[in-house]
Amino acid sequence: MKIEMKKYIQIIPVLLFVFVVLESCSKYLDVVPDNVATLENAFSRRIEAEKYLHTCYSYLPKHSDVDDDPAMVGGDELWRFVERTGFSEMARGFQNKVSPLGDRWSKYFNGIRDCNVFLENIHKVPDLDDFERNRWVAEVKFLKAYYNFYLVRMYGPIPIMDHTLPVDVEGNDLKIFRTPVDACFDYIVQLIDESMTDLPMLIIDPTREMGRITLPIAYSFKAEVLVYAASPLFNGNTDMVSLKNPDGTALFNTTFSQEKWRVAADACQEAIDICHQAGYKLYEFPGSFQYALSDVIKTQLSIRNVVTEKWNNEVIWANTQTNSTAIQRLTTPFLDPQNLDLTVTRGELSPPLKVAEMFYTSNGVPIDEDKNWNYNARYTLKTATASDELYIRKDYTTAYLHFNREPRFYANLGFDGGVWYGQGIYDDQKPADLFYIAAKFRQRNGYGKPGFGTVTGYFVKKLIHYENVIAKTGNEYSVVYYPSTIMRLADLYLLYAEALNEAEAPLDDILEYVDKVRKRADLDPVKYSWDNFSTNPSKYETKVGRREIIRRERLIELAFEGKRFWDLRRWKEAARELNLPVKGWDLLQQDADVYYRPTTIYSQTFGLKDYFWPIKETTMNRNLNLVQNIGW
Amino acid sequence: MMNNRKLYKGMSLKLLLHFLSPFNKEIMMRLRLTVTLLTICSTQILANVFGQRITLNERNASLISVLKKIEKQSGYTFFYNKREVDVEKININVREGEIAHTLDILFKDKPYGYDIQDKIIVLNKKEQQRQGESVIPVKVIQQTAIKGKVQDEKGQPISGVSIHINEGADGGAITDKEGFFTIVASPRDRLTFRFVGKEPVTVTVGNQKEILVTMLEKADVMEDVVVVAFGNQKKSDMVGSVTSVNPSDLKVPSSNLTTALAGRAAGVIAYQRSGEPGADNAEFFIRGVTTFGYKKDPLILIDGIEFTTTDLARLQVDDIKNFSILKDATATALYGSRAANGVILVTTKNGIEGKAKLAFRLENSVSTPTQNVELADPVTYMKLSNEATLTRDPLGQILYDDRKIENTVVGGNSIFYPSNDWREILFKDYTINQRANLSVSGGGGVARYYVSGSVNKDNGLMKVDKRNNFNSNIDLKSYSLRSNVNIDLTKTTEMIVRLSGNFDDYSGPIDGGKEMYGKVMRTNPVLFPAYYTTDENNPYNTHIMFGNYDDGSYLNPYADMVKGYKEYARSVMLAQLELKQNLDFFTEGLSFSGMMSTTRNSYFDVRRAYKPFWYSMSGYDERTGAYALMNINPTTGTEYLDYNEGPTNVNSNFYLETRLNYNRTFNKHGVSALLVSMAQTQLNANAGDLQKSLPYRNFGISGRSTYDYDKRYYVEFNFGFNGSERFYKTQRFGFFPSVGLAWTVSREKFFEGIKPVISNLRVRGTYGLIGNDAIGSADDRFFYLSNVNMNDADRRAFFGNDAGNMYMLNGISTSRYSNQGITWEVSTQKNLALELGLFDRLNITAEYFSQYRDRILMTRAAIPVEAGFSAPIKANLGAASANGIDVSMDYKYNFSSDLWLSAMGNFTYSKNKYEVYEEPKYNEAYRYRVGNSINQKYGYIAERLFIDDEEALNSPRQNFGEYGGGDIKYLDVNRDGEITEADMVPIGNPTVPEIVYGFGFSAGYKGFDISAFFQGLANESFWIDAEATAPFVQHNQLLKVYADSHWSEDHRDIYALWPRLSSTVNKNNTQPSTWFMRDGAFLRLKQVEVGYTLSDELARKIYMSKLRIYVNASNLLAFSRFGLWDVEMGGEGLGYPIQKVFNIGLNININ
């Protein structure tokens, strides 16, 4: 009996063990501690909420980045090697709907969702004072407007997502449709208006906050949005009449509205007033401490530095999320004859011949209109003399096209024989010491080093800060940083002039701001220039003539700043301009007489469908209420 | 909430105590009993005299003689130490005294005490007793010397047979060379004879003085008994689907066990994609893949503990006792949530009682790639490179002028006109590897041991630059050490301690072997030599002057290979304690066991390298041959090694398991039941984020009950009840039952007549559910929680006006949205099997299986992009099914005692398909995945190449980028005038083969044996990577086949292998399409082996019991329709090639 008991006792621990395991198993599997980060944590303290503010900003496109900004190499303003992919392929006509080049649909809808999350939760942060909270809310509303605008500009009408959707959504039950384009613009403008009440006039703490949204930014962006809304692509565009939602809602208005231009002009005026109030004015190079510079170079530097001198008094909005070092390296040619083995400078973004021909003559009129400039001889040769030596190297033989052009031509472009001020040599009293371009075959800037250099014969000068220095040995190039400009005063002036002209304002009002921009470029006012030099002197007297003048002024003034790509589209001019062949000089030639033969590099094509991006096929498949853009 | 780690620690301690408590009591009680009851007296006989009175009258007698008299009269037996009791003179006078009374008188004033237990009286010195030391008794039982002989069934004497008295209690002997033995034993003793490979024999001594023992051949354990979940079953009793692999079949000339799996076991789909030492694990799936989650491969259990594929790969075949593959729900149910993809179950060897047996294996092998990818010669490379540029862009800048090409043809100046065969520069033709394995096993009555160790050394094919003083070739040394010790704590308690360690020490090129092969494929052969020799301009250079070009950004694979080396060390250490308690005394057939185990894994790597100095040629003067070398990177190159730490991964696993087992036969009724509880936890040291750093846990209770009647009718029921920490509280536990039936037809009476022909006929079937918590991805833990990164650099923003000092904050991002509804993936499995034995020689097992995998986690397809979610939304929506057959057969016949033949073959076919898959709504029916294989690839149908640009213009627009004449023309399947994703159709066979088979034979004549094994697979497609093989792109090499067959303007071959050349990746041509699709089917001669075993007599003369020398080779031949590289590598043909191995080995056993 005693032994029997022992047996039972032996079994007890076994049973007890099983029992304990069973009892504790539930806890055993509960491994997650309570304080795992969730979205609530993001809005529990000011510092975390500030991170979310940065999150909302982080979606800003990288302006001037060739891989993120379609306006750099996606159109006809800059050309590069055929091997280059990305937006270059778009420029060559290989956009597609299977995996659209530069598709930003999901990126900006993610951004919009993050903005919505921020707006819906920011009231929960306990240690955030109302003043700061209101400012943040205003900034995020602005960003939301910007991201919506970015999508509209790319895709046309888009669905408006004004609040966050729950995780358990069923796509087709949601009825997410594209919103008609006018409503899209209204929504964007409404968001900007809402943001205006709480934005600061100026940044108080520039070392920590430059790049944050201010009131002048909001006003000038609103002006730009309204100009877009009034422009031919969005205002009475009959080409898009067939673009309709599945329920039949037309997505484009087909009747032109003059009123839209008046609204746009008013917005521009308001913006200009606010900017003036905040102290913005057209930038002018203040001069050098070291050298007494000639006016020629000073004017050039006024034009170059307005882009490259960070936060100068003309820059309303610049993008601190972009590093301009990349674009400066991509555009800088092998200037220094003592160091040609560089690989950090590539000089590969090449303006085509038509961009070179776009700039005015020194008289401030188009080259085909100037009475004193021989348009038909533009491809003949001419040798530079001492009077040209700040523009073209003395005794260098180059095309007639390069002579007697406006200052912006020389400030914007590098070309065979062209003098290149700066980059380490600053004394313009000794023009022979200044760098110059030699771009014929096997010359230092010429064709021949695979993967480097120009494909048209031209280089971009404007985007390179004049104080960047190429090292004498090694592979070093010191670059002066600047944030890429999104909006500057001259841009706003020209938008205003354009809107006034379309809204049929008085002539002098229209030309006032154009002339201001011309003056900085050392050009005479429009009336004077056309009256005295043009073969078509009365051009500015008609609305159409003025339109041409204002548009050209805009293309010249804002060249290489990521505007032409979008402007040609909103004017519906792309179908004309982007169907012209892309031309350059005959780069395989070593002698000037054969080098200066215009050669077609690429036969660019642009169709109706190319005005808007295709919506990616898989995106379409996930929301059957979406309708594809015309032609895709 | 309580700190989890504490909770865990506290709990495991508690569990441990509970675990140990029976053990402690057991030790105290059992040890005493065992020591005391050294010999068991027949209680029945002694019971008759129990209570007898004792009469003694002795003068000056020895104590021993007195004690003997008491024994005679009382029936008690004394235990004492002879030396201690023999000296004294005793005077005693007792009449009819009780035993206790008598002893009290006897030991009065004597330094002895006594202790009566049952019929046994133990004497001990009193002071010893006081100190509580154990007694050292000596039995006093009549003993005689017994002589005998042991022989086998043929009458041949067997030497080395161990003889144990009463199951090893004490004493023992071993037979000599002639099989004779002498042992001292008493008539009641039972002698047990044991010898490896023979059935043990037990004889009661009785009155015999001479004993002749005949030992019979042991029925083969490997084949007859199958290791199943938590136990063994006789093969003839199996209900579930289990394939048992003979470990010797897994012996291949490789340090990687997994490479042997293909074609060896029915039900296993396996293939190998790389031959790189340390990275040559085969991929294997049991009955194919039936899920689209991340965990597709089977659970690997070694001695009950979960291990990784690499751990299995490093396991020594010589250490394996059983290797089983559990395939259906009934077989795997007990493993519950971990076993949905099948289980590979391995047990390692135990020691067997007897004197030390030593087994030693030594192998030395030569390995060489089965096939190398052929490249075009440098001149062709240059010519076609120019063609590639000009054919796309007539204005394009060609890279090689005529002078360079001409001079390269002439081959004059190899420094200025380099022409490199990079593969020859980097790689050797063959390499030599060694493997050695030693094991010792044996044991006595109380404990048995198996100890083994092995060393493998595998070398890579890379050349080493003698100017470096380090080895940059792959040198993988793997060591393993294993010690399995079984200790009988009591007659009913067995303790097993297993300790094993497995260590890899690797040294090799920084980027690994595969990448070195890859780099050769991506390097320009004519731009620069691997290195320049010192010239007068650089007389002081102590560094190697590696060649490069331009800015030094070109790939020089030689420099990348020799510039440094990577070392990694991987180790796995296991400590396992298992305790088995037989509870027969409680009720017959009941037993309990507990197992506790911990494994520690660690991996780290270190890279040491210098930054190569690049040189390029300048100022070459053709007339004088003078040139100067220019250092491209004087500031960034280094002559000294730099150091770089790689990842360090450390994790620990703890596993606890208890089982209660009942197994008994009542007449014709066999009954068994098993209840198991297990808990597992894993902790990773370098998890990367908080959620991954939390312990990984699994908990389960499972059970099995079986019943059979007369070994004819079987029924089996299993269940698993499992919990997983990944799910929300309400979804955490799952219950997964299964049931099986079997009928052994051949044991029926009516079958008697047929038995000579059909020796075995058996049918069985199972049905059951298995859960899987390894869903989604391994990183996706805790589906019920959102995963928010509070510090995401991808979402950061900068502000400020000072470029060098911007104000930056990282942003916040969500990588998973919480979903409390996510739960187990459930697999419903069916299995039907037929076993057939013919003439006792041919055995066939054929099984049909089907599986329906439900609630597979998948990404929702209908969530609109516009919602802006930053992470995919997932749900348990998907379902997939698989079905197929696996068949195995083996044949064995002994023609005579000298000549035998055996043959085997197996075949596995497994076809899977999507059953439910959320997809967008398509206009084209063929786009839906449902009904297609999980491993089905979608792509475009390539018609041919465009004849010219005009044809391309007039064909449906292809939306992938630039294309024209000579580029691939795709079929507009939906006829909408455009080639878009809507034209993608399922193409080819699945990427995982549906059929894997193997067959082979082995035969022996006297000492010679020969075997051959073929293996093949079918129903697999793979794709040549058109982007990786695209010539000239980033200076990619040109494959010879592309050079020989491509579209060119002069030769517009619209069916050429490669489309029009291009110096960039042509996205039109690299779309997934039928153009680059290839048939992956092959049949290969996987292994041949010839061996010679020395005859026993000869072996004995050199003091060995067995000596075998063998030569084998693997991957000798392959038959397939693909010739570019070894077809088994599939789409990874540019990697480290699969090896052909020639091996010589020696196998020695010493008993």
CSV table of N, CA and C in Angstrom, one decimal, chain B residues 675-760:
chain,number,residue,atom,x,y,z
B,675,LEU,N,0.4,12.1,-25.2
B,675,LEU,CA,0.1,13.4,-25.0
B,675,LEU,C,1.4,14.2,-24.9
B,676,VAL,N,1.5,15.3,-25.7
B,676,VAL,CA,2.7,16.0,-25.7
B,676,VAL,C,2.4,17.5,-25.4
B,677,SER,N,3.2,18.1,-24.6
B,677,SER,CA,3.1,19.5,-24.6
B,677,SER,C,4.5,20.1,-24.9
B,678,MET,N,4.5,21.1,-25.7
B,678,MET,CA,5.8,21.7,-26.0
B,678,MET,C,5.7,23.3,-25.9
B,679,ALA,N,6.9,23.8,-25.6
B,679,ALA,CA,6.9,25.3,-25.6
B,679,ALA,C,8.3,25.6,-26.1
B,680,GLN,N,8.3,26.7,-27.0
B,680,GLN,CA,9.5,27.0,-27.7
B,680,GLN,C,9.7,28.5,-27.6
B,681,THR,N,10.9,29.0,-27.4
B,681,THR,CA,11.1,30.4,-27.5
B,681,THR,C,12.4,30.7,-28.1
B,682,GLN,N,12.4,31.7,-28.9
B,682,GLN,CA,13.6,32.1,-29.6
B,682,GLN,C,13.8,33.6,-29.4
B,683,LEU,N,15.1,34.0,-29.2
B,683,LEU,CA,15.4,35.4,-29.0
B,683,LEU,C,16.5,35.8,-29.9
B,684,ASN,N,16.4,36.9,-30.6
B,684,ASN,CA,17.4,37.3,-31.5
B,684,ASN,C,18.1,38.5,-30.9
B,685,ALA,N,19.4,38.5,-31.0
B,685,ALA,CA,20.2,39.6,-30.4
B,685,ALA,C,20.2,40.8,-31.3
B,686,ASN,N,20.3,40.6,-32.6
B,686,ASN,CA,20.4,41.8,-33.4
B,686,ASN,C,19.2,41.9,-34.3
B,687,ALA,N,18.1,42.0,-33.7
B,687,ALA,CA,16.9,41.9,-34.5
B,687,ALA,C,16.6,43.1,-35.4
B,688,GLY,N,17.1,44.2,-35.1
B,688,GLY,CA,16.9,45.3,-36.0
B,688,GLY,C,15.8,46.3,-35.6
B,689,ASP,N,14.7,45.8,-35.1
B,689,ASP,CA,13.8,46.7,-34.5
B,689,ASP,C,13.1,46.1,-33.3
B,690,LEU,N,12.3,46.9,-32.6
B,690,LEU,CA,11.8,46.4,-31.3
B,690,LEU,C,10.9,45.2,-31.5
B,691,GLN,N,10.0,45.3,-32.5
B,691,GLN,CA,9.1,44.2,-32.7
B,691,GLN,C,9.8,42.9,-33.0
B,692,LYS,N,10.9,43.0,-33.8
B,692,LYS,CA,11.6,41.7,-34.1
B,692,LYS,C,12.4,41.3,-32.9
B,693,SER,N,12.7,42.2,-32.0
B,693,SER,CA,13.6,41.8,-30.9
B,693,SER,C,12.8,41.0,-29.8
B,694,LEU,N,11.5,41.1,-29.8
B,694,LEU,CA,10.7,40.4,-28.8
B,694,LEU,C,10.8,38.9,-29.1
B,695,PRO,N,10.6,38.1,-28.0
B,695,PRO,CA,10.8,36.6,-28.2
B,695,PRO,C,9.8,36.0,-29.2
B,696,TYR,N,10.3,35.1,-30.0
B,696,TYR,CA,9.4,34.3,-30.9
B,696,TYR,C,9.0,33.1,-30.1
B,697,ARG,N,7.7,32.9,-30.0
B,697,ARG,CA,7.2,31.8,-29.2
B,697,ARG,C,6.2,30.9,-29.9
B,698,ASN,N,6.2,29.7,-29.4
B,698,ASN,CA,5.2,28.7,-29.9
B,698,ASN,C,4.9,27.9,-28.7
B,699,PHE,N,3.6,27.5,-28.6
B,699,PHE,CA,3.2,26.7,-27.6
B,699,PHE,C,2.2,25.7,-28.1
B,700,GLY,N,2.3,24.5,-27.7
B,700,GLY,CA,1.3,23.5,-28.2
B,700,GLY,C,1.1,22.3,-27.3
B,701,ILE,N,-0.1,21.8,-27.4
B,701,ILE,CA,-0.4,20.5,-26.8
B,701,ILE,C,-0.9,19.7,-27.9
B,702,SER,N,-0.4,18.5,-28.0
B,702,SER,CA,-0.9,17.7,-29.1
B,702,SER,C,-1.0,16.2,-28.6
B,703,GLY,N,-1.7,15.5,-29.3
B,703,GLY,CA,-1.9,14.1,-28.9
B,703,GLY,C,-2.2,13.1,-30.0
B,704,ARG,N,-1.9,11.9,-29.7
B,704,ARG,CA,-2.2,10.8,-30.7
B,704,ARG,C,-2.8,9.6,-30.0
B,705,SER,N,-3.7,9.0,-30.6
B,705,SER,CA,-4.2,7.8,-30.0
B,705,SER,C,-4.4,6.8,-31.2
B,706,THR,N,-3.9,5.6,-31.0
B,706,THR,CA,-4.1,4.6,-32.1
B,706,THR,C,-4.7,3.3,-31.5
B,707,TYR,N,-5.3,2.7,-32.4
B,707,TYR,CA,-5.9,1.4,-32.1
B,707,TYR,C,-5.7,0.4,-33.3
B,708,ASP,N,-5.2,-0.8,-33.0
B,708,ASP,CA,-5.2,-1.7,-34.1
B,708,ASP,C,-5.8,-3.0,-33.6
B,709,TYR,N,-6.4,-3.7,-34.5
B,709,TYR,CA,-6.9,-5.0,-34.2
B,709,TYR,C,-6.1,-6.1,-35.0
B,710,ASP,N,-5.4,-6.9,-34.3
B,710,ASP,CA,-4.8,-8.0,-34.9
B,710,ASP,C,-3.8,-7.6,-36.0
B,711,LYS,N,-3.2,-6.4,-35.9
B,711,LYS,CA,-2.3,-5.9,-36.8
B,711,LYS,C,-2.9,-5.9,-38.2
B,712,ARG,N,-4.2,-5.8,-38.3
B,712,ARG,CA,-4.9,-5.8,-39.6
B,712,ARG,C,-5.6,-4.5,-39.8
B,713,TYR,N,-6.3,-4.1,-38.8
B,713,TYR,CA,-7.1,-2.8,-38.9
B,713,TYR,C,-6.5,-1.8,-38.0
B,714,TYR,N,-6.3,-0.7,-38.6
B,714,TYR,CA,-5.7,0.4,-37.8
B,714,TYR,C,-6.5,1.7,-37.8
B,715,VAL,N,-6.6,2.3,-36.7
B,715,VAL,CA,-7.2,3.6,-36.8
B,715,VAL,C,-6.3,4.6,-35.9
B,716,GLU,N,-6.2,5.8,-36.3
B,716,GLU,CA,-5.3,6.7,-35.6
B,716,GLU,C,-5.9,8.1,-35.6
B,717,PHE,N,-5.9,8.7,-34.4
B,717,PHE,CA,-6.4,10.0,-34.3
B,717,PHE,C,-5.3,10.9,-33.7
B,718,ASN,N,-5.1,12.1,-34.3
B,718,ASN,CA,-4.1,13.0,-33.8
B,718,ASN,C,-4.7,14.4,-33.7
B,719,PHE,N,-4.2,15.2,-32.8
B,719,PHE,CA,-4.6,16.6,-32.8
B,719,PHE,C,-3.4,17.5,-32.4
B,720,GLY,N,-3.4,18.7,-32.8
B,720,GLY,CA,-2.5,19.7,-32.3
B,720,GLY,C,-3.3,20.9,-31.9
B,721,PHE,N,-3.0,21.4,-30.7
B,721,PHE,CA,-3.6,22.6,-30.2
B,721,PHE,C,-2.5,23.6,-30.0
B,722,ASN,N,-2.5,24.6,-30.8
B,722,ASN,CA,-1.3,25.4,-30.9
B,722,ASN,C,-1.6,26.9,-30.7
B,723,GLY,N,-0.6,27.5,-30.1
B,723,GLY,CA,-0.7,29.0,-29.9
B,723,GLY,C,0.5,29.6,-30.5
B,724,SER,N,0.3,30.8,-31.0
B,724,SER,CA,1.4,31.6,-31.6
B,724,SER,C,1.3,33.0,-31.1
B,725,GLU,N,2.4,33.6,-30.9
B,725,GLU,CA,2.5,34.9,-30.3
B,725,GLU,C,2.2,36.0,-31.4
B,726,ARG,N,2.1,35.6,-32.7
B,726,ARG,CA,2.0,36.5,-33.7
B,726,ARG,C,0.6,37.1,-33.9
B,727,PHE,N,-0.4,36.4,-33.3
B,727,PHE,CA,-1.8,36.8,-33.5
B,727,PHE,C,-2.4,37.5,-32.3
B,728,TYR,N,-3.5,38.2,-32.6
B,728,TYR,CA,-4.2,38.8,-31.6
B,728,TYR,C,-4.9,37.8,-30.6
B,729,LYS,N,-5.1,38.2,-29.4
B,729,LYS,CA,-5.6,37.3,-28.4
B,729,LYS,C,-6.7,36.3,-28.9
B,730,THR,N,-7.7,36.9,-29.6
B,730,THR,CA,-8.8,36.0,-29.9
B,730,THR,C,-8.4,35.1,-31.0
B,731,GLN,N,-7.3,35.3,-31.7
B,731,GLN,CA,-7.0,34.4,-32.9
B,731,GLN,C,-5.8,33.6,-32.5
B,732,ARG,N,-5.4,33.6,-31.3
B,732,ARG,CA,-4.1,33.1,-31.0
B,732,ARG,C,-3.9,31.6,-31.0
B,733,PHE,N,-5.0,30.9,-30.7
B,733,PHE,CA,-4.9,29.4,-30.6
B,733,PHE,C,-5.7,28.8,-31.8
B,734,GLY,N,-5.1,27.7,-32.2
B,734,GLY,CA,-5.8,26.9,-33.3
B,734,GLY,C,-5.8,25.4,-32.9
B,735,PHE,N,-6.9,24.7,-33.3
B,735,PHE,CA,-7.0,23.3,-33.1
B,735,PHE,C,-7.0,22.6,-34.4
B,736,PHE,N,-6.1,21.6,-34.5
B,736,PHE,CA,-5.9,21.0,-35.8
B,736,PHE,C,-5.9,19.5,-35.7
B,737,PRO,N,-7.1,18.8,-35.9
B,737,PRO,CA,-7.2,17.4,-35.8
B,737,PRO,C,-6.9,16.6,-37.1
B,738,SER,N,-6.6,15.4,-36.9
B,738,SER,CA,-6.5,14.5,-38.1
B,738,SER,C,-6.8,13.1,-37.8
B,739,VAL,N,-7.2,12.3,-38.8
B,739,VAL,CA,-7.5,10.9,-38.5
B,739,VAL,C,-7.0,10.1,-39.7
B,740,GLY,N,-6.7,8.8,-39.3
B,740,GLY,CA,-6.1,7.9,-40.4
B,740,GLY,C,-6.6,6.5,-40.2
B,741,LEU,N,-6.7,5.8,-41.3
B,741,LEU,CA,-7.1,4.4,-41.2
B,741,LEU,C,-6.2,3.6,-42.1
B,742,ALA,N,-6.0,2.3,-41.7
B,742,ALA,CA,-5.1,1.5,-42.5
B,742,ALA,C,-5.6,0.0,-42.4
B,743,TRP,N,-5.4,-0.7,-43.4
B,743,TRP,CA,-5.8,-2.1,-43.5
B,743,TRP,C,-4.7,-2.9,-44.1
B,744,THR,N,-4.2,-3.9,-43.3
B,744,THR,CA,-3.2,-4.7,-43.9
B,744,THR,C,-3.9,-5.9,-44.5
B,745,VAL,N,-4.1,-5.9,-45.8
B,745,VAL,CA,-4.9,-6.9,-46.4
B,745,VAL,C,-4.2,-8.2,-46.4
B,746,SER,N,-2.8,-8.2,-46.5
B,746,SER,CA,-2.1,-9.4,-46.6
B,746,SER,C,-2.1,-10.2,-45.3
B,747,ARG,N,-2.6,-9.7,-44.3
B,747,ARG,CA,-2.7,-10.5,-43.1
B,747,ARG,C,-4.0,-11.1,-42.9
B,748,GLU,N,-4.9,-10.9,-43.8
B,748,GLU,CA,-6.2,-11.6,-43.8
B,748,GLU,C,-6.0,-13.0,-44.1
B,749,LYS,N,-6.9,-13.8,-43.6
B,749,LYS,CA,-6.9,-15.3,-43.9
B,749,LYS,C,-6.9,-15.6,-45.3
B,750,PHE,N,-7.9,-14.9,-46.0
B,750,PHE,CA,-8.1,-15.3,-47.4
B,750,PHE,C,-6.9,-15.0,-48.3
B,751,PHE,N,-5.9,-14.3,-47.7
B,751,PHE,CA,-4.8,-13.9,-48.5
B,751,PHE,C,-3.6,-14.9,-48.5
B,752,GLU,N,-3.8,-15.9,-47.6
B,752,GLU,CA,-2.7,-16.8,-47.3
B,752,GLU,C,-2.1,-17.4,-48.7
B,753,GLY,N,-3.1,-17.7,-49.5
B,753,GLY,CA,-2.7,-18.4,-50.8
B,753,GLY,C,-1.8,-17.5,-51.7
B,754,ILE,N,-2.1,-16.3,-51.6
B,754,ILE,CA,-1.4,-15.4,-52.6
B,754,ILE,C,-0.1,-14.9,-52.0
B,755,LYS,N,0.1,-15.1,-50.8
B,755,LYS,CA,1.3,-14.5,-50.1
B,755,LYS,C,2.7,-14.8,-50.8
B,756,PRO,N,2.9,-16.0,-51.3
B,756,PRO,CA,4.2,-16.2,-52.0
B,756,PRO,C,4.4,-15.2,-53.1
B,757,VAL,N,3.4,-14.7,-53.7
B,757,VAL,CA,3.5,-13.7,-54.8
B,757,VAL,C,3.4,-12.3,-54.2
B,758,ILE,N,2.3,-12.0,-53.6
B,758,ILE,CA,2.1,-10.7,-53.0
B,758,ILE,C,2.4,-10.9,-51.6
B,759,SER,N,3.6,-10.5,-51.2
B,759,SER,CA,4.0,-10.8,-49.8
B,759,SER,C,3.4,-9.8,-48.9
B,760,ASN,N,3.1,-8.6,-49.4
B,760,ASN,CA,2.5,-7.5,-48.5
B,760,ASN,C,1.5,-6.7,-49.3
